[in-house]
Amino acid sequence: MPERTALPDIIQRYLDAYNRRDVEALVACVSETVVFENVSNATPSLRIDGRDAFARLAAQAAETFTLRRLEVRTAVIAGDHVALEVDWSGTPAVDLGEFRAGERVVLRGASFFTISDDRLVRIVDLS
């Protein structure tokens, strides 16, 4: 079995904080000028700019799910750019469109990160 590529420390800290729903630790991973985008079914569904907006989104998301977890399937690292294929699972605390509160949701997606000065400056999540 091939050895798994070690993720950059900032990416591992981000994933650990995300899985713990630790908003403060998650926000500590991003730059002041972070850009976060979510693309769902090839349609941009959300874009936020800046650490303050990211912090508000992270706090809201942490409250929206009683449990959430990102598991890395594969990683490609090219300098300050990291692409991850991920399995995401979560349990919403409230009804979210087709997803019902308390029901486990499982999705596959990808996350793309750009790192600068040991902070995340761009995050793009595809689902």
PDB file of C-alpha atoms in Angstrom:
ATOM      1  CA  MET A   1       0.000   0.000   0.000  1.00  0.00           C
ATOM      2  CA  PRO A   2       1.488   3.397  -0.940  1.00  0.00           C
ATOM      3  CA  GLU A   3       2.457   5.741   1.843  1.00  0.00           C
ATOM      4  CA  ARG A   4       0.118   8.701   2.264  1.00  0.00           C
ATOM      5  CA  THR A   5       1.543  12.114   1.447  1.00  0.00           C
ATOM      6  CA  ALA A   6       1.883  14.306   4.521  1.00  0.00           C
ATOM      7  CA  LEU A   7      -0.313  17.364   4.326  1.00  0.00           C
ATOM      8  CA  PRO A   8       1.122  20.805   5.024  1.00  0.00           C
ATOM      9  CA  ASP A   9       0.724  21.619   8.719  1.00  0.00           C
ATOM     10  CA  ILE A  10      -1.728  24.488   8.081  1.00  0.00           C
ATOM     11  CA  ILE A  11      -4.017  22.158   6.097  1.00  0.00           C
ATOM     12  CA  GLN A  12      -3.930  19.506   8.826  1.00  0.00           C
ATOM     13  CA  ARG A  13      -4.711  22.141  11.483  1.00  0.00           C
ATOM     14  CA  TYR A  14      -7.622  23.409   9.363  1.00  0.00           C
ATOM     15  CA  LEU A  15      -9.060  19.911   8.892  1.00  0.00           C
ATOM     16  CA  ASP A  16      -8.679  19.069  12.587  1.00  0.00           C
ATOM     17  CA  ALA A  17     -10.401  22.314  13.618  1.00  0.00           C
ATOM     18  CA  TYR A  18     -13.170  21.760  11.059  1.00  0.00           C
ATOM     19  CA  ASN A  19     -13.846  18.242  12.330  1.00  0.00           C
ATOM     20  CA  ARG A  20     -13.938  19.462  15.955  1.00  0.00           C
ATOM     21  CA  ARG A  21     -16.230  22.363  14.952  1.00  0.00           C
ATOM     22  CA  ASP A  22     -13.643  24.614  16.637  1.00  0.00           C
ATOM     23  CA  VAL A  23     -14.416  27.991  15.071  1.00  0.00           C
ATOM     24  CA  GLU A  24     -11.583  29.869  16.794  1.00  0.00           C
ATOM     25  CA  ALA A  25      -8.950  27.363  15.635  1.00  0.00           C
ATOM     26  CA  LEU A  26     -10.445  27.297  12.131  1.00  0.00           C
ATOM     27  CA  VAL A  27     -10.339  31.079  11.818  1.00  0.00           C
ATOM     28  CA  ALA A  28      -6.730  31.099  13.074  1.00  0.00           C
ATOM     29  CA  CYS A  29      -5.787  29.135   9.934  1.00  0.00           C
ATOM     30  CA  VAL A  30      -6.883  31.821   7.470  1.00  0.00           C
ATOM     31  CA  SER A  31      -5.352  35.124   6.410  1.00  0.00           C
ATOM     32  CA  GLU A  32      -7.006  38.504   6.920  1.00  0.00           C
ATOM     33  CA  THR A  33      -7.793  38.578   3.197  1.00  0.00           C
ATOM     34  CA  VAL A  34      -8.967  34.972   2.773  1.00  0.00           C
ATOM     35  CA  VAL A  35     -11.354  34.212  -0.068  1.00  0.00           C
ATOM     36  CA  PHE A  36     -13.718  31.286   0.485  1.00  0.00           C
ATOM     37  CA  GLU A  37     -15.909  29.893  -2.277  1.00  0.00           C
ATOM     38  CA  ASN A  38     -18.365  27.019  -2.346  1.00  0.00           C
ATOM     39  CA  VAL A  39     -19.412  25.547  -5.677  1.00  0.00           C
ATOM     40  CA  SER A  40     -22.283  23.077  -5.744  1.00  0.00           C
ATOM     41  CA  ASN A  41     -23.178  21.137  -8.896  1.00  0.00           C
ATOM     42  CA  ALA A  42     -20.852  23.369 -10.945  1.00  0.00           C
ATOM     43  CA  THR A  43     -22.707  26.508  -9.808  1.00  0.00           C
ATOM     44  CA  PRO A  44     -21.027  28.997  -7.472  1.00  0.00           C
ATOM     45  CA  SER A  45     -23.284  29.113  -4.431  1.00  0.00           C
ATOM     46  CA  LEU A  46     -21.276  31.208  -1.996  1.00  0.00           C
ATOM     47  CA  ARG A  47     -18.301  33.551  -1.918  1.00  0.00           C
ATOM     48  CA  ILE A  48     -17.013  35.430   1.085  1.00  0.00           C
ATOM     49  CA  ASP A  49     -14.021  37.749   1.389  1.00  0.00           C
ATOM     50  CA  GLY A  50     -11.999  38.394   4.530  1.00  0.00           C
ATOM     51  CA  ARG A  51     -11.384  36.771   7.895  1.00  0.00           C
ATOM     52  CA  ASP A  52     -14.347  38.449   9.631  1.00  0.00           C
ATOM     53  CA  ALA A  53     -16.828  37.137   7.058  1.00  0.00           C
ATOM     54  CA  PHE A  54     -15.153  33.720   7.206  1.00  0.00           C
ATOM     55  CA  ALA A  55     -15.488  33.721  11.016  1.00  0.00           C
ATOM     56  CA  ARG A  56     -19.224  34.474  10.774  1.00  0.00           C
ATOM     57  CA  LEU A  57     -19.708  31.706   8.217  1.00  0.00           C
ATOM     58  CA  ALA A  58     -17.669  29.228  10.290  1.00  0.00           C
ATOM     59  CA  ALA A  59     -19.720  29.989  13.423  1.00  0.00           C
ATOM     60  CA  GLN A  60     -22.990  29.599  11.530  1.00  0.00           C
ATOM     61  CA  ALA A  61     -21.863  26.306   9.963  1.00  0.00           C
ATOM     62  CA  ALA A  62     -20.710  24.922  13.323  1.00  0.00           C
ATOM     63  CA  GLU A  63     -24.202  25.556  14.724  1.00  0.00           C
ATOM     64  CA  THR A  64     -25.952  24.148  11.646  1.00  0.00           C
ATOM     65  CA  PHE A  65     -24.439  20.680  12.139  1.00  0.00           C
ATOM     66  CA  THR A  66     -24.341  18.578  15.288  1.00  0.00           C
ATOM     67  CA  LEU A  67     -21.578  16.522  13.678  1.00  0.00           C
ATOM     68  CA  ARG A  68     -19.448  17.011  10.584  1.00  0.00           C
ATOM     69  CA  ARG A  69     -16.328  15.360   9.297  1.00  0.00           C
ATOM     70  CA  LEU A  70     -13.961  15.775   6.359  1.00  0.00           C
ATOM     71  CA  GLU A  71     -11.883  12.716   5.464  1.00  0.00           C
ATOM     72  CA  VAL A  72      -9.116  13.069   2.884  1.00  0.00           C
ATOM     73  CA  ARG A  73      -9.188  10.433   0.129  1.00  0.00           C
ATOM     74  CA  THR A  74      -6.361  11.802  -2.006  1.00  0.00           C
ATOM     75  CA  ALA A  75      -4.109  14.848  -1.897  1.00  0.00           C
ATOM     76  CA  VAL A  76      -2.088  16.621  -4.549  1.00  0.00           C
ATOM     77  CA  ILE A  77       0.430  19.153  -3.268  1.00  0.00           C
ATOM     78  CA  ALA A  78       2.202  21.553  -5.616  1.00  0.00           C
ATOM     79  CA  GLY A  79       4.138  24.172  -3.685  1.00  0.00           C
ATOM     80  CA  ASP A  80       1.621  26.460  -1.971  1.00  0.00           C
ATOM     81  CA  HIS A  81      -1.369  24.837  -3.680  1.00  0.00           C
ATOM     82  CA  VAL A  82      -3.150  21.796  -2.269  1.00  0.00           C
ATOM     83  CA  ALA A  83      -6.010  19.862  -3.851  1.00  0.00           C
ATOM     84  CA  LEU A  84      -7.929  17.320  -1.793  1.00  0.00           C
ATOM     85  CA  GLU A  85     -10.530  14.774  -2.786  1.00  0.00           C
ATOM     86  CA  VAL A  86     -12.680  14.441   0.321  1.00  0.00           C
ATOM     87  CA  ASP A  87     -15.502  12.460   1.813  1.00  0.00           C
ATOM     88  CA  TRP A  88     -17.756  14.710   3.850  1.00  0.00           C
ATOM     89  CA  SER A  89     -20.312  13.503   6.346  1.00  0.00           C
ATOM     90  CA  GLY A  90     -22.506  15.462   8.663  1.00  0.00           C
ATOM     91  CA  THR A  91     -25.686  15.522  10.663  1.00  0.00           C
ATOM     92  CA  PRO A  92     -27.697  18.732  10.287  1.00  0.00           C
ATOM     93  CA  ALA A  93     -29.205  20.263  13.406  1.00  0.00           C
ATOM     94  CA  VAL A  94     -31.951  21.826  11.252  1.00  0.00           C
ATOM     95  CA  ASP A  95     -33.656  20.928   7.978  1.00  0.00           C
ATOM     96  CA  LEU A  96     -31.497  22.013   5.034  1.00  0.00           C
ATOM     97  CA  GLY A  97     -33.378  21.685   1.763  1.00  0.00           C
ATOM     98  CA  GLU A  98     -33.451  17.981   0.934  1.00  0.00           C
ATOM     99  CA  PHE A  99     -31.509  17.089   4.103  1.00  0.00           C
ATOM    100  CA  ARG A 100     -33.501  16.552   7.295  1.00  0.00           C
ATOM    101  CA  ALA A 101     -32.383  17.432  10.810  1.00  0.00           C
ATOM    102  CA  GLY A 102     -30.821  14.448  12.544  1.00  0.00           C
ATOM    103  CA  GLU A 103     -30.271  12.422   9.353  1.00  0.00           C
ATOM    104  CA  ARG A 104     -26.682  11.587   8.381  1.00  0.00           C
ATOM    105  CA  VAL A 105     -25.576  13.080   5.057  1.00  0.00           C
ATOM    106  CA  VAL A 106     -22.602  11.728   3.084  1.00  0.00           C
ATOM    107  CA  LEU A 107     -21.071  13.544   0.088  1.00  0.00           C
ATOM    108  CA  ARG A 108     -17.904  13.362  -1.968  1.00  0.00           C
ATOM    109  CA  GLY A 109     -16.205  16.555  -3.028  1.00  0.00           C
ATOM    110  CA  ALA A 110     -12.960  18.404  -3.487  1.00  0.00           C
ATOM    111  CA  SER A 111     -11.258  21.245  -1.672  1.00  0.00           C
ATOM    112  CA  PHE A 112      -8.569  23.489  -3.115  1.00  0.00           C
ATOM    113  CA  PHE A 113      -6.301  25.582  -0.905  1.00  0.00           C
ATOM    114  CA  THR A 114      -3.739  28.300  -1.533  1.00  0.00           C
ATOM    115  CA  ILE A 115      -1.226  28.949   1.258  1.00  0.00           C
ATOM    116  CA  SER A 116       0.794  32.089   1.911  1.00  0.00           C
ATOM    117  CA  ASP A 117       2.863  32.899   5.008  1.00  0.00           C
ATOM    118  CA  ASP A 118       1.522  29.765   6.765  1.00  0.00           C
ATOM    119  CA  ARG A 119      -2.098  30.903   6.374  1.00  0.00           C
ATOM    120  CA  LEU A 120      -4.845  29.904   3.975  1.00  0.00           C
ATOM    121  CA  VAL A 121      -5.506  32.735   1.522  1.00  0.00           C
ATOM    122  CA  ARG A 122      -7.980  30.923  -0.726  1.00  0.00           C
ATOM    123  CA  ILE A 123     -10.305  27.966  -0.133  1.00  0.00           C
ATOM    124  CA  VAL A 124     -12.598  26.564  -2.805  1.00  0.00           C
ATOM    125  CA  ASP A 125     -14.939  23.708  -1.884  1.00  0.00           C
ATOM    126  CA  LEU A 126     -16.669  21.718  -4.640  1.00  0.00           C
ATOM    127  CA  SER A 127     -19.573  19.414  -3.937  1.00  0.00           C
TER     128      SER A 127
END
